[in-house]
XYZ file of N, CA and C in Angstrom:
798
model
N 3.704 9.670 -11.693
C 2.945 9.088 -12.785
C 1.470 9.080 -12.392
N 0.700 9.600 -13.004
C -0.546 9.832 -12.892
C -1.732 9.966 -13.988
N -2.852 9.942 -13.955
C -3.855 10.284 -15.525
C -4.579 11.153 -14.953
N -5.461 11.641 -16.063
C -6.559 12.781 -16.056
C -7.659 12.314 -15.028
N -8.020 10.684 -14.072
C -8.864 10.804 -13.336
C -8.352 10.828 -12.210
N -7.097 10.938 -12.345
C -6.896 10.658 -10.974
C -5.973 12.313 -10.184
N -6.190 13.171 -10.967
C -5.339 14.697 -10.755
C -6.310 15.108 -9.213
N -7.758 15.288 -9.528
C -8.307 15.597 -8.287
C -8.317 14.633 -7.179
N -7.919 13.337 -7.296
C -8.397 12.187 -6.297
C -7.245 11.693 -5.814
N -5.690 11.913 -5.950
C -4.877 11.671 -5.675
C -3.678 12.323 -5.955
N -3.413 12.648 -7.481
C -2.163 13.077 -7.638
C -1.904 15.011 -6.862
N -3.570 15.692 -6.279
C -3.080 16.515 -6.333
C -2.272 16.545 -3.939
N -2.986 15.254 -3.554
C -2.973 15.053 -1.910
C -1.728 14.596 -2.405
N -0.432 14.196 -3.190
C 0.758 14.172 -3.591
C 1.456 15.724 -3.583
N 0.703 16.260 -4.257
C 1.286 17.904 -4.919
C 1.361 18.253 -3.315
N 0.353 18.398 -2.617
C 0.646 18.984 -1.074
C 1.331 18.670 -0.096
N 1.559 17.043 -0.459
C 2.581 16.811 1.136
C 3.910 16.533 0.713
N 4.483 15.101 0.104
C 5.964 15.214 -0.235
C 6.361 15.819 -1.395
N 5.622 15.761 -2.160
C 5.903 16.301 -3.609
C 6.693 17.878 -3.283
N 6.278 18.278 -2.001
C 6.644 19.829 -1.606
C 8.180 19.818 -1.451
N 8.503 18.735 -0.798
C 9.869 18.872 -0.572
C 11.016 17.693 -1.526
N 10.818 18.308 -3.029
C 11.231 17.447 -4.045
C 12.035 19.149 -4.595
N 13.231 18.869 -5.385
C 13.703 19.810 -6.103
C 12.396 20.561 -7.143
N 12.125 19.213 -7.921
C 11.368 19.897 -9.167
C 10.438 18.726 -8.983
N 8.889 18.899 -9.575
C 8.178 17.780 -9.699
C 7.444 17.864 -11.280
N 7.297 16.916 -11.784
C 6.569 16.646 -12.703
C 5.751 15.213 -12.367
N 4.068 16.246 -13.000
C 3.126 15.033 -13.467
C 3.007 14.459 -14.453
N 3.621 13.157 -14.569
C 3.247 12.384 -16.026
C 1.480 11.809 -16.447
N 0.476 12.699 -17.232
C -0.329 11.878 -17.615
C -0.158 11.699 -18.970
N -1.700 10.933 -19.511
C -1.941 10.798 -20.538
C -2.212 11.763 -21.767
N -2.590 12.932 -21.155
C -2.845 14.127 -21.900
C -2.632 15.015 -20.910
N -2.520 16.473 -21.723
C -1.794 17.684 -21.060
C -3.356 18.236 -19.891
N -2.534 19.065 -19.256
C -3.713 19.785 -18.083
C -3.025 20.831 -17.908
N -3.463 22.029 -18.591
C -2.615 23.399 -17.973
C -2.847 23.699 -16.952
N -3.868 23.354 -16.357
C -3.716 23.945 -14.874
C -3.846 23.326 -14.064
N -3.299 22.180 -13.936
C -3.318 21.385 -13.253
C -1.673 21.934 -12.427
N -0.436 21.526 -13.502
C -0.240 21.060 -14.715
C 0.151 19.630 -14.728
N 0.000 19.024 -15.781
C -0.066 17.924 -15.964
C 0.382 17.839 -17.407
N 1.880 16.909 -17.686
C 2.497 16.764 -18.759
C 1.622 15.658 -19.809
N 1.714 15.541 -20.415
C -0.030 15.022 -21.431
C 1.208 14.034 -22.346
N 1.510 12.734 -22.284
C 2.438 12.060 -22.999
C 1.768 11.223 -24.418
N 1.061 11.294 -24.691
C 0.032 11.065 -25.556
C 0.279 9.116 -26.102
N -0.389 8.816 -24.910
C -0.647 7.089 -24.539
C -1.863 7.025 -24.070
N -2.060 6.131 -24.188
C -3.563 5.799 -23.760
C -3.496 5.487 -22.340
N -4.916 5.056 -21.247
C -4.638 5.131 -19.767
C -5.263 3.608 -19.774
N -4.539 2.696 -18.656
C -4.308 1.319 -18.357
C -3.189 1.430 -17.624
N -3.210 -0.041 -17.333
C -2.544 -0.777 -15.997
C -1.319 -1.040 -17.542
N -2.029 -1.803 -18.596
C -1.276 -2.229 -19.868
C -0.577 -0.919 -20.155
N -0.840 0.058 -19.847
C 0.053 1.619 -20.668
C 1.420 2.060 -19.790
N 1.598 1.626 -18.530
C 2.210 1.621 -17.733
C 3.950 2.170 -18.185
N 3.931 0.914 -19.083
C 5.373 0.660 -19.369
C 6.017 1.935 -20.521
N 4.632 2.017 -21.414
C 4.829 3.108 -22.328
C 4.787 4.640 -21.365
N 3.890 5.000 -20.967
C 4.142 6.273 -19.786
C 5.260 6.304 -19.426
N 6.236 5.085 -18.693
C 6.934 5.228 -18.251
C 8.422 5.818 -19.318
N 8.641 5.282 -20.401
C 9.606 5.127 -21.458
C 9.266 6.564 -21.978
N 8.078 6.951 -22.096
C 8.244 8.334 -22.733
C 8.327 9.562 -21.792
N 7.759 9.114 -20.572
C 8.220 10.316 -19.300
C 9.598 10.324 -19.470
N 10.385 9.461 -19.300
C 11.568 9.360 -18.994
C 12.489 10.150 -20.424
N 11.606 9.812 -21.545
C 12.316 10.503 -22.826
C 12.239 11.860 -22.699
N 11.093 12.333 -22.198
C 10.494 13.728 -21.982
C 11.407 14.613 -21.048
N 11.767 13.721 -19.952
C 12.679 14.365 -18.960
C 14.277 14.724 -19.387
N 14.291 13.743 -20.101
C 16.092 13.997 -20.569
C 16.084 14.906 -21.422
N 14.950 15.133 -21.973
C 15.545 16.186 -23.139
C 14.875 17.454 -23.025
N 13.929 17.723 -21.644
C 13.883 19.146 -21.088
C 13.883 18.951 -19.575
N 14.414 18.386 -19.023
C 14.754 19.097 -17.616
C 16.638 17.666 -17.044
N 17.034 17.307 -18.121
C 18.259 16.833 -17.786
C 19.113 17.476 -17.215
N 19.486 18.590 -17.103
C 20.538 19.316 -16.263
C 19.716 20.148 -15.072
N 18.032 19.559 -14.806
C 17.479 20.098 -13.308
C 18.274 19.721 -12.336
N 18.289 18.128 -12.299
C 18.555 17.175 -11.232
C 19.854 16.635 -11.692
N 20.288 15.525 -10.843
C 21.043 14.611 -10.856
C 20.513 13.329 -10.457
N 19.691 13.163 -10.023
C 19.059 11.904 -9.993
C 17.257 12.162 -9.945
N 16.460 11.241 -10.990
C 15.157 11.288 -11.313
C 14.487 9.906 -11.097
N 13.652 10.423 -10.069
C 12.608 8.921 -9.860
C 11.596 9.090 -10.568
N 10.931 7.732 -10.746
C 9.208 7.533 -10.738
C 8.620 7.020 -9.785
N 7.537 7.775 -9.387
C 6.549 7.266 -8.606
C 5.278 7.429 -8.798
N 4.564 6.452 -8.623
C 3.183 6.856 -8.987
C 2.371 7.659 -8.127
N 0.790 7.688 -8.110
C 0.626 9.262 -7.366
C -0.667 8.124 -5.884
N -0.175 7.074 -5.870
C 0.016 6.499 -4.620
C 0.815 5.939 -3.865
N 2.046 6.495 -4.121
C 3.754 6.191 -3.240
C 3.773 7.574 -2.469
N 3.927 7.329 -1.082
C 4.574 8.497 -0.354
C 6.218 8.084 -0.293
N 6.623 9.132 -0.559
C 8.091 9.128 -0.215
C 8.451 9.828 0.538
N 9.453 9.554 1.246
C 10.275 10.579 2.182
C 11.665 11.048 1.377
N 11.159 12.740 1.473
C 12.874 12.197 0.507
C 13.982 12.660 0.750
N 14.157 13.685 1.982
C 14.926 13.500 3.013
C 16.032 12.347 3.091
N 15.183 11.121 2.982
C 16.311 10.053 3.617
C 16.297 9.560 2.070
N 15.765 9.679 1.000
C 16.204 9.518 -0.087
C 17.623 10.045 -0.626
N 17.367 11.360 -0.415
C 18.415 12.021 -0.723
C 19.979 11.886 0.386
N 19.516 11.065 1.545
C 20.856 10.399 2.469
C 21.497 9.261 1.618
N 20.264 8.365 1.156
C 20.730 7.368 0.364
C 22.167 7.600 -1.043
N 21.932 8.635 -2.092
C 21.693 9.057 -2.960
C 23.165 9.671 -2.536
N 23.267 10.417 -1.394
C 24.654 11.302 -1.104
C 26.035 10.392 -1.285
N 26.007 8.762 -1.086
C 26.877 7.750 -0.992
C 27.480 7.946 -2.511
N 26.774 8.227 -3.315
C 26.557 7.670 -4.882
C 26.784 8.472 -5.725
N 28.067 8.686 -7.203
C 28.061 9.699 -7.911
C 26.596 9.631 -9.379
N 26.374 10.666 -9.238
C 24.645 10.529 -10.655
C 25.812 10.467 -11.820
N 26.699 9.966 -12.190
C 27.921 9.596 -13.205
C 27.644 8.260 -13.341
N 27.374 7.731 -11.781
C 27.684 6.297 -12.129
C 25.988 5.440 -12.693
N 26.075 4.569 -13.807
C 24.903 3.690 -14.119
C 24.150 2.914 -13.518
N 23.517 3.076 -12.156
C 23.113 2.688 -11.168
C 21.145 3.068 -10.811
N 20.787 2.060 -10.089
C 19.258 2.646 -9.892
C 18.559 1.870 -8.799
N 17.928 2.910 -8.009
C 17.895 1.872 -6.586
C 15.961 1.963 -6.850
N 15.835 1.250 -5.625
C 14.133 0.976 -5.438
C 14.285 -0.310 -4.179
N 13.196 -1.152 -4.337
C 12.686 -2.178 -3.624
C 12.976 -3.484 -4.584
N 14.085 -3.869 -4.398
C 14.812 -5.283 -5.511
C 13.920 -6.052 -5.090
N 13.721 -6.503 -6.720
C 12.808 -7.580 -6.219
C 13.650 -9.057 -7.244
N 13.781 -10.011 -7.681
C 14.831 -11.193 -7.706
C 13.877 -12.167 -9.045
N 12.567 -12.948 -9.496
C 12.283 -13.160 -10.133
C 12.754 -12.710 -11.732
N 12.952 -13.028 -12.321
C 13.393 -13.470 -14.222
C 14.561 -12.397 -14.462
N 14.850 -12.048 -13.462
C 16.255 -10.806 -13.687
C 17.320 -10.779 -13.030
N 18.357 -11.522 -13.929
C 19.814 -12.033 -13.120
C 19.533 -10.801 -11.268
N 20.330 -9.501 -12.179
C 20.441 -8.775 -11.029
C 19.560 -8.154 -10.395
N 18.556 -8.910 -10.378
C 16.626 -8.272 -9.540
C 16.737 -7.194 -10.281
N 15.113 -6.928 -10.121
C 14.179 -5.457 -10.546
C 13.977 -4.487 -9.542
N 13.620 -3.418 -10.111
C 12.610 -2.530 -8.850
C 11.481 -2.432 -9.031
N 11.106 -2.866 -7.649
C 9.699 -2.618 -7.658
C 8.626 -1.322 -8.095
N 7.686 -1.427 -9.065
C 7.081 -0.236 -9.860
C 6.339 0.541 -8.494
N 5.525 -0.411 -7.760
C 4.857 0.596 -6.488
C 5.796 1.260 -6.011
N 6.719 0.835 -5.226
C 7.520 1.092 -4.543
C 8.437 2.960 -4.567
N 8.399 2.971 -6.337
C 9.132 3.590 -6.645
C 10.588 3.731 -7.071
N 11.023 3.396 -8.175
C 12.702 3.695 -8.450
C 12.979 5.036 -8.716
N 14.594 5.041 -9.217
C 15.305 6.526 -8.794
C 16.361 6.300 -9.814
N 16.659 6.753 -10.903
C 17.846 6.790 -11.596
C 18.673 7.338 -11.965
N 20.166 7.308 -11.499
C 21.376 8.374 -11.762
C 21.191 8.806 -13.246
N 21.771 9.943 -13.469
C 22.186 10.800 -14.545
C 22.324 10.071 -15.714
N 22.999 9.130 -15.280
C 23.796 8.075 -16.234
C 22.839 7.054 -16.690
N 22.340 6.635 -15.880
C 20.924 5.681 -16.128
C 20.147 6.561 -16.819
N 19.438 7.205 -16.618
C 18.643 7.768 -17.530
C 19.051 8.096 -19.264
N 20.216 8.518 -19.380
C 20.782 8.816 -20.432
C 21.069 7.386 -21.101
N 21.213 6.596 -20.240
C 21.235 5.171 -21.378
C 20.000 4.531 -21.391
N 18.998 4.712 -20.691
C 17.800 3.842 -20.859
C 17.049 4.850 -22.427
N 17.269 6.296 -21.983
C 16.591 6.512 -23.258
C 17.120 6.351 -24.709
N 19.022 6.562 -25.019
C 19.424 6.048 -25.579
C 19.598 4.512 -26.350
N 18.812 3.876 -24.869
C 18.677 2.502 -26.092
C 17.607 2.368 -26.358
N 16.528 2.640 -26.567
C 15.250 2.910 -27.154
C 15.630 3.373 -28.675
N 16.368 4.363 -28.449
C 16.488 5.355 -29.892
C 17.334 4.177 -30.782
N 18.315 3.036 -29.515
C 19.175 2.388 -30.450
C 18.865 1.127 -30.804
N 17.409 0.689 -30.330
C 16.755 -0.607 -30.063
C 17.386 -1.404 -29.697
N 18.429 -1.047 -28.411
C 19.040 -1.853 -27.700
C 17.226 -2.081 -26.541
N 16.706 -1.570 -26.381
C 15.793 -1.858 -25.399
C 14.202 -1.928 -26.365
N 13.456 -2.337 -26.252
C 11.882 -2.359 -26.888
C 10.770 -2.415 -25.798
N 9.948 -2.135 -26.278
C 8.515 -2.277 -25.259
C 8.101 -3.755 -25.581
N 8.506 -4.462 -24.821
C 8.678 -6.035 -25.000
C 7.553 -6.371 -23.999
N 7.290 -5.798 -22.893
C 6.234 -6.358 -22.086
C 5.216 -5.034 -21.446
N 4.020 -5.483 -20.855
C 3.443 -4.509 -20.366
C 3.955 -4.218 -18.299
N 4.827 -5.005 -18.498
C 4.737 -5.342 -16.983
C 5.921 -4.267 -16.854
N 5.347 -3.000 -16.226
C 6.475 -2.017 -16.330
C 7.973 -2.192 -15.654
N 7.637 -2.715 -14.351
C 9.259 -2.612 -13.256
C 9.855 -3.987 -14.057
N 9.505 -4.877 -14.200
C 10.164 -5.802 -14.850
C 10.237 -5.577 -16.299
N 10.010 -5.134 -17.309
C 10.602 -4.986 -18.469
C 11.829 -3.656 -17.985
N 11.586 -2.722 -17.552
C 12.321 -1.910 -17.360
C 13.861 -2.494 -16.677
N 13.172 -3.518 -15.769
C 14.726 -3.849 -15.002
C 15.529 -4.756 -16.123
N 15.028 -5.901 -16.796
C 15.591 -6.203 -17.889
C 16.254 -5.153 -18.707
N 15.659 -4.146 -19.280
C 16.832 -3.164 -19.901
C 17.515 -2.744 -19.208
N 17.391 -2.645 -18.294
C 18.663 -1.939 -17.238
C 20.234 -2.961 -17.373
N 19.470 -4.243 -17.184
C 20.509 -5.380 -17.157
C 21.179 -5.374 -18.627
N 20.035 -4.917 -19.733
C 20.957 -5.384 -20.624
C 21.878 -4.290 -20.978
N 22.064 -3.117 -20.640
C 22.627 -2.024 -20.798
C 23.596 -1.893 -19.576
N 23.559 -2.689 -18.771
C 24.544 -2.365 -17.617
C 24.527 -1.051 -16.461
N 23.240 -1.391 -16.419
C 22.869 0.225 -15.357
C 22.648 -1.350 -14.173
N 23.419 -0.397 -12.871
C 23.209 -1.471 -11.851
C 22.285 -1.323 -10.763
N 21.416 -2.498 -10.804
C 20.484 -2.709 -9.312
C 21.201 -2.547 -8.173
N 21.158 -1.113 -7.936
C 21.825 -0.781 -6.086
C 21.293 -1.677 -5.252
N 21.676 -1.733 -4.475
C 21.313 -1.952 -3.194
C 21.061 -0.740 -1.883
N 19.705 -0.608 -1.755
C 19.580 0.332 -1.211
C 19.011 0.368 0.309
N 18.882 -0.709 0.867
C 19.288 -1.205 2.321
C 19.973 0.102 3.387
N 19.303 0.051 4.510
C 20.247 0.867 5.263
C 21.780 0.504 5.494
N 22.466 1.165 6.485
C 23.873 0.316 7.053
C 23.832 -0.690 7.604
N 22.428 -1.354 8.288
C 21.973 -2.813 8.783
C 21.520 -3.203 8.154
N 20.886 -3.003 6.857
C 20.663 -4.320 6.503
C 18.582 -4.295 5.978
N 18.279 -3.418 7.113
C 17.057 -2.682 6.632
C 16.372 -2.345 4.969
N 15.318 -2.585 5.156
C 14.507 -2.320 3.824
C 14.014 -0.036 3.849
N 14.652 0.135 2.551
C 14.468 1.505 2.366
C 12.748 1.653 1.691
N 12.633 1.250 0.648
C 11.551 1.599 -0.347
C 10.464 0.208 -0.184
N 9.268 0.429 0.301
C 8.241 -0.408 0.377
C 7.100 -0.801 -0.568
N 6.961 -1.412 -1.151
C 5.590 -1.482 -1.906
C 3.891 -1.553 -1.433
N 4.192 -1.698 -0.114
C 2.936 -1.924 0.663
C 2.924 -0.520 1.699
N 1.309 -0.582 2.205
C 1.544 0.541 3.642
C 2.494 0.191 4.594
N 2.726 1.198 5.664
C 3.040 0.172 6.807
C 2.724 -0.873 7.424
N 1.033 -0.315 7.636
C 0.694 -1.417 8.454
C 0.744 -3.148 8.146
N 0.714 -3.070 6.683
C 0.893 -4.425 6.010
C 2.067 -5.056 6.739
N 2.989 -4.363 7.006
C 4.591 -5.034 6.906
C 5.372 -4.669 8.304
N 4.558 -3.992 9.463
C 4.709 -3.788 10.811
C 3.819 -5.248 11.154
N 2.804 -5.412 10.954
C 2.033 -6.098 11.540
C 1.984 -7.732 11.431
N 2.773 -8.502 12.000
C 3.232 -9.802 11.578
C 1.997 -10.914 10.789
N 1.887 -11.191 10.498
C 0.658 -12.228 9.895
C 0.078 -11.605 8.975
N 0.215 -10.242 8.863
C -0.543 -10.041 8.026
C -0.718 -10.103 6.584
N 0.379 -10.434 5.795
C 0.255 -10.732 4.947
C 0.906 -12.149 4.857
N -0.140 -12.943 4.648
C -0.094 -14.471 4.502
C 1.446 -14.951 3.624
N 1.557 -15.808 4.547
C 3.080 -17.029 4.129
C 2.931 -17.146 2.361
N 1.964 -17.075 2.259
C 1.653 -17.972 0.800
C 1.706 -16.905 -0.207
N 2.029 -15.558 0.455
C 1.261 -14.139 -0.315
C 2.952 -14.044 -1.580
N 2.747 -13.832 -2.874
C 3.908 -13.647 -3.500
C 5.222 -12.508 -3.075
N 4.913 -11.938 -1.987
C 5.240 -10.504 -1.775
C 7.227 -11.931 -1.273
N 6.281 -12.786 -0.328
C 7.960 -13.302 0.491
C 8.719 -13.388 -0.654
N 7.991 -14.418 -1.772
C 9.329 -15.174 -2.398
C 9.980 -13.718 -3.910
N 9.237 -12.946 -3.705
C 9.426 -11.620 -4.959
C 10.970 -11.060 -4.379
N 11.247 -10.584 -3.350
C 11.840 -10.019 -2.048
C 13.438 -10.692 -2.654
N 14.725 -9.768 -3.300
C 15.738 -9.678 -3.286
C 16.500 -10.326 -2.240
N 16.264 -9.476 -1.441
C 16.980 -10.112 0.214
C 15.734 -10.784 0.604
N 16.168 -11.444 2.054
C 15.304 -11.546 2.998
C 14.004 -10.561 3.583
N 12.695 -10.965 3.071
C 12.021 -10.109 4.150
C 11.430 -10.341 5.220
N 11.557 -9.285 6.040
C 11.424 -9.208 7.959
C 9.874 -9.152 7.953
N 9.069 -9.650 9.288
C 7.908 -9.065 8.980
C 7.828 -8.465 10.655
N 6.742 -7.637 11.052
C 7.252 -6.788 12.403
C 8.096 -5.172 11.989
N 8.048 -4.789 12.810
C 9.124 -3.771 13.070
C 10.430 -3.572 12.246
N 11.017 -4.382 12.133
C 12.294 -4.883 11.761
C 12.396 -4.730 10.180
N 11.173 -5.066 9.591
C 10.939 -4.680 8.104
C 11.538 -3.924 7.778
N 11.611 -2.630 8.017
C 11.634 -0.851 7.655
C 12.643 -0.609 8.142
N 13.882 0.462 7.067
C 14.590 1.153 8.173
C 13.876 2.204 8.779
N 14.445 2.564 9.490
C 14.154 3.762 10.564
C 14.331 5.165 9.434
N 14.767 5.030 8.107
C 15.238 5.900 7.330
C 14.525 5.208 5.942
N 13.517 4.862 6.390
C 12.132 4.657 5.473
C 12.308 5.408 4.150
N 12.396 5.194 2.619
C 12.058 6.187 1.785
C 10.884 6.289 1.259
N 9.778 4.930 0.684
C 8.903 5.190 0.072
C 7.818 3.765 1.090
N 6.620 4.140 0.871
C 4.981 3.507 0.774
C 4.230 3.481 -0.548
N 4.174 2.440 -0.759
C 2.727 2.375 -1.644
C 1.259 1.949 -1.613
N 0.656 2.335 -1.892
C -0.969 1.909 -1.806
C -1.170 2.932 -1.175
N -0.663 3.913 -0.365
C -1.303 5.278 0.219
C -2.570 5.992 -0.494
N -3.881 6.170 0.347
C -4.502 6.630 -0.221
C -4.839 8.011 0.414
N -5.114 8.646 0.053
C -5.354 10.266 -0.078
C -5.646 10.500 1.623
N -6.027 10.267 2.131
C -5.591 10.981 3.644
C -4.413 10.086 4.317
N -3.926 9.155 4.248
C -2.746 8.881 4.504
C -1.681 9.195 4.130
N -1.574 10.261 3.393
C -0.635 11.236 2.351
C -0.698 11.819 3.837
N -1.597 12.378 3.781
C -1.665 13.764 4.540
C -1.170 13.131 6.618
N -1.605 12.094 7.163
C -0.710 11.194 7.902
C 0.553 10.877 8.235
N 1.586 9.939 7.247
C 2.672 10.405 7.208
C 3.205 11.497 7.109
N 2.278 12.390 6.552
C 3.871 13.644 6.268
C 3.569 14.566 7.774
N 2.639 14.140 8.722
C 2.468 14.417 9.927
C 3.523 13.537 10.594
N 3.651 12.570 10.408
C 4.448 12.059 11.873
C 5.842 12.008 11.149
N 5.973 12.398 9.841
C 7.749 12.236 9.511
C 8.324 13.355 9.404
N 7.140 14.434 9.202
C 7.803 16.106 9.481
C 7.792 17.085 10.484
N 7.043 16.833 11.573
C 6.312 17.465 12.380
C 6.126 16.554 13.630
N 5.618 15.400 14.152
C 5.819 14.692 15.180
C 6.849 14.437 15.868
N 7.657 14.592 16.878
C 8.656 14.760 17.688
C 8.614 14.593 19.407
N 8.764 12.962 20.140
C 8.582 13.044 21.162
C 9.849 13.840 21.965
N 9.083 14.249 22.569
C 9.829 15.391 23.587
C 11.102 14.591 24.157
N 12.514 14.894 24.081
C 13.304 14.335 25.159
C 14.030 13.225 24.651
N 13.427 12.617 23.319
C 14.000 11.380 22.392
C 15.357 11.766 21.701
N 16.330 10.618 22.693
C 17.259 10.473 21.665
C 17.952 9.421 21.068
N 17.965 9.981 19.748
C 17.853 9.055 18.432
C 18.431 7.917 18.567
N 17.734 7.029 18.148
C 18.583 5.957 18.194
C 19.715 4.972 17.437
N 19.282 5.312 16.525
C 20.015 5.152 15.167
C 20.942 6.097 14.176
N 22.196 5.885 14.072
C 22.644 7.035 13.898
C 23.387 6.464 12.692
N 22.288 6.413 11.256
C 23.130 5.493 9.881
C 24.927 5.316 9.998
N 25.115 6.975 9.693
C 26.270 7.231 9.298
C 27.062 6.850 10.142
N 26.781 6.535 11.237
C 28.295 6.115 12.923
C 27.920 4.383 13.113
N 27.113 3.543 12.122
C 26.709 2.430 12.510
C 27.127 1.472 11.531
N 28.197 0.202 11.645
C 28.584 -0.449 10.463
C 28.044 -1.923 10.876
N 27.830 -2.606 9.749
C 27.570 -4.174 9.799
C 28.324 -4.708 9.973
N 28.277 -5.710 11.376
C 29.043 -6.411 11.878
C 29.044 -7.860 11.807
N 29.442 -9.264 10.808
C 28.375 -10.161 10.845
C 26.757 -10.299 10.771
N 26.934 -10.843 12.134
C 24.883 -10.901 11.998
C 24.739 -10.012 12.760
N 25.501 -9.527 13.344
C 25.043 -7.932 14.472
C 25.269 -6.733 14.120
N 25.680 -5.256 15.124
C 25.883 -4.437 14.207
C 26.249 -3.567 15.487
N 27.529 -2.345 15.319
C 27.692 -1.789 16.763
C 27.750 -0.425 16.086
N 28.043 0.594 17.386
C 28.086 2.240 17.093
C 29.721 2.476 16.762
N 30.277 2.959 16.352
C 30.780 3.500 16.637
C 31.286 4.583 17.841
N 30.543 5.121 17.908
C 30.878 5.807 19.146
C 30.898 5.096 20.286
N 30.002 3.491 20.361
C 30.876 2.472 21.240
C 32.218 2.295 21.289
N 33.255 2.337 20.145
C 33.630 1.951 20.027
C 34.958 2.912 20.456
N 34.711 4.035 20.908
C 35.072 5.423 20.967
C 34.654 5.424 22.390
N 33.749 5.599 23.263
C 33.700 5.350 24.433
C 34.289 4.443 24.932
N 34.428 2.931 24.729
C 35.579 2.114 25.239
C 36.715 2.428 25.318
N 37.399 3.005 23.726
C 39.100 3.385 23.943
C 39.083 4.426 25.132
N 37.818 5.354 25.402
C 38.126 6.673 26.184
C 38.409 5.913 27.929
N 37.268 4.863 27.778
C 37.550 4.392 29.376
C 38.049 3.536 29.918
């Protein structure tokens, strides 16, 4: 999601680093850009237009590129994503089922929202009913506040807030940089970010899985940053430590499997 000022100043340091390793990408602006390209949805540009961009991208997508994908996010054109571990997430999950993951957030929506920075992602199925109830005024442009009006229709249509947590318990999709949410104190006790937060949030290290999907607030050379140390950086001799798929929640702890497989062996 992007507008006409922002194609040279951001959305295109998107086009070069993750956007590369996406099936298909589309730019949602306000008006068309052939050479950009840039899909032109004909809304006006605001923080207030948000919600409308969003409702008509999404109309736009189902009814010419619905059988690209199987599952379609939004992100705006200051979210880095990884999508690599997006698409780990995503492998658990049939795009049949009415489901939609992001960064839950818990305020005025039985089953939490997703967070709009952050980025959400919606199965096959989700998409096909969010635009369907528009057409059926099961859903309306009731607010400007995009991730929260949106998660309300989700609820009222029965598309479900995943949970998109690693196998511990870890936060996938972020709304902030890293450094905000590595760095303990830094965002003040009092800051709305704690009490917004679905689950529990960690502050330190512990925040993030290790299988990170999205950042927001990235600005144009920190595009180009991450996709250095998540595609290309590799200490010599490191081995991994985390291994999702061999690792289950145990209580409040959590073991390998292959612990568990080395014991029977010895």
């Amino acid at each position: 999601m992007t507008g006409p000022q922002n194609l040279q100043t951001k959305a295109k340091h998107v086009k070069a680093t993750w956007a590369q390793h996406c099936n298909k990408v589309l730019f949602m602006s306000s008006t068309d850009d052939k050479d950009f390209p840039a899909i032109g949805l004909d809304t006006k540009e605001g923080r207030d237009q948000l919600y409308w961009k969003t409702i008509k991208a999404f109309q736009y997508v189902q009814e010419h590129h619905l059988n690209d994908a199987d599952w379609f996010m939004k992100a705006d054109d200051d979210t880095f994503v990884v999508v690599d571990n997006l698409r780990w997430i995503l492998s658990k999950y049939s795009p049949d089922k009415p489901i939609y993951f992001g960064r839950r957030f818990k305020p005025y929506v039985k089953q939490g929202y997703m967070s709009g920075g952050a980025g959400y992602i919606l199965s096959k199925e989700a998409l096909n009913r969010f635009v369907e109830a528009f057409r059926l005024q099961k859903c309306s442009h009731t607010s400007s506040v995009e991730d929260l009006a949106l998660g309300k229709c989700m609820e009222n249509i029965n598309v479900e807030a995943g949970d998109s947590r690693d196998t511990i318990g870890r936060e996938t999709f972020h709304p902030f940089v890293p450094e905000h949410l590595l760095i303990r104190n830094y965002l003040p006790q009092t800051f709305w970010y704690w009490k917004y937060n679905f689950y529990p949030a960690v502050e330190g290290p512990g925040c993030c899985s290790d299988f990170a999907v999205s950042f927001h607030y990235v600005d144009s050379t920190t595009m180009y940053v991450l996709e250095y140390l998540v595609h290309h950086l590799r200490p010599y001799g490191y081995r991994y430590r985390y291994k999702p798929d061999q690792t289950v929640a145990k209580g409040d702890g959590q073991h390998d499997k292959n612990d568990e497989n080395n014991e029977v062996k010895n």
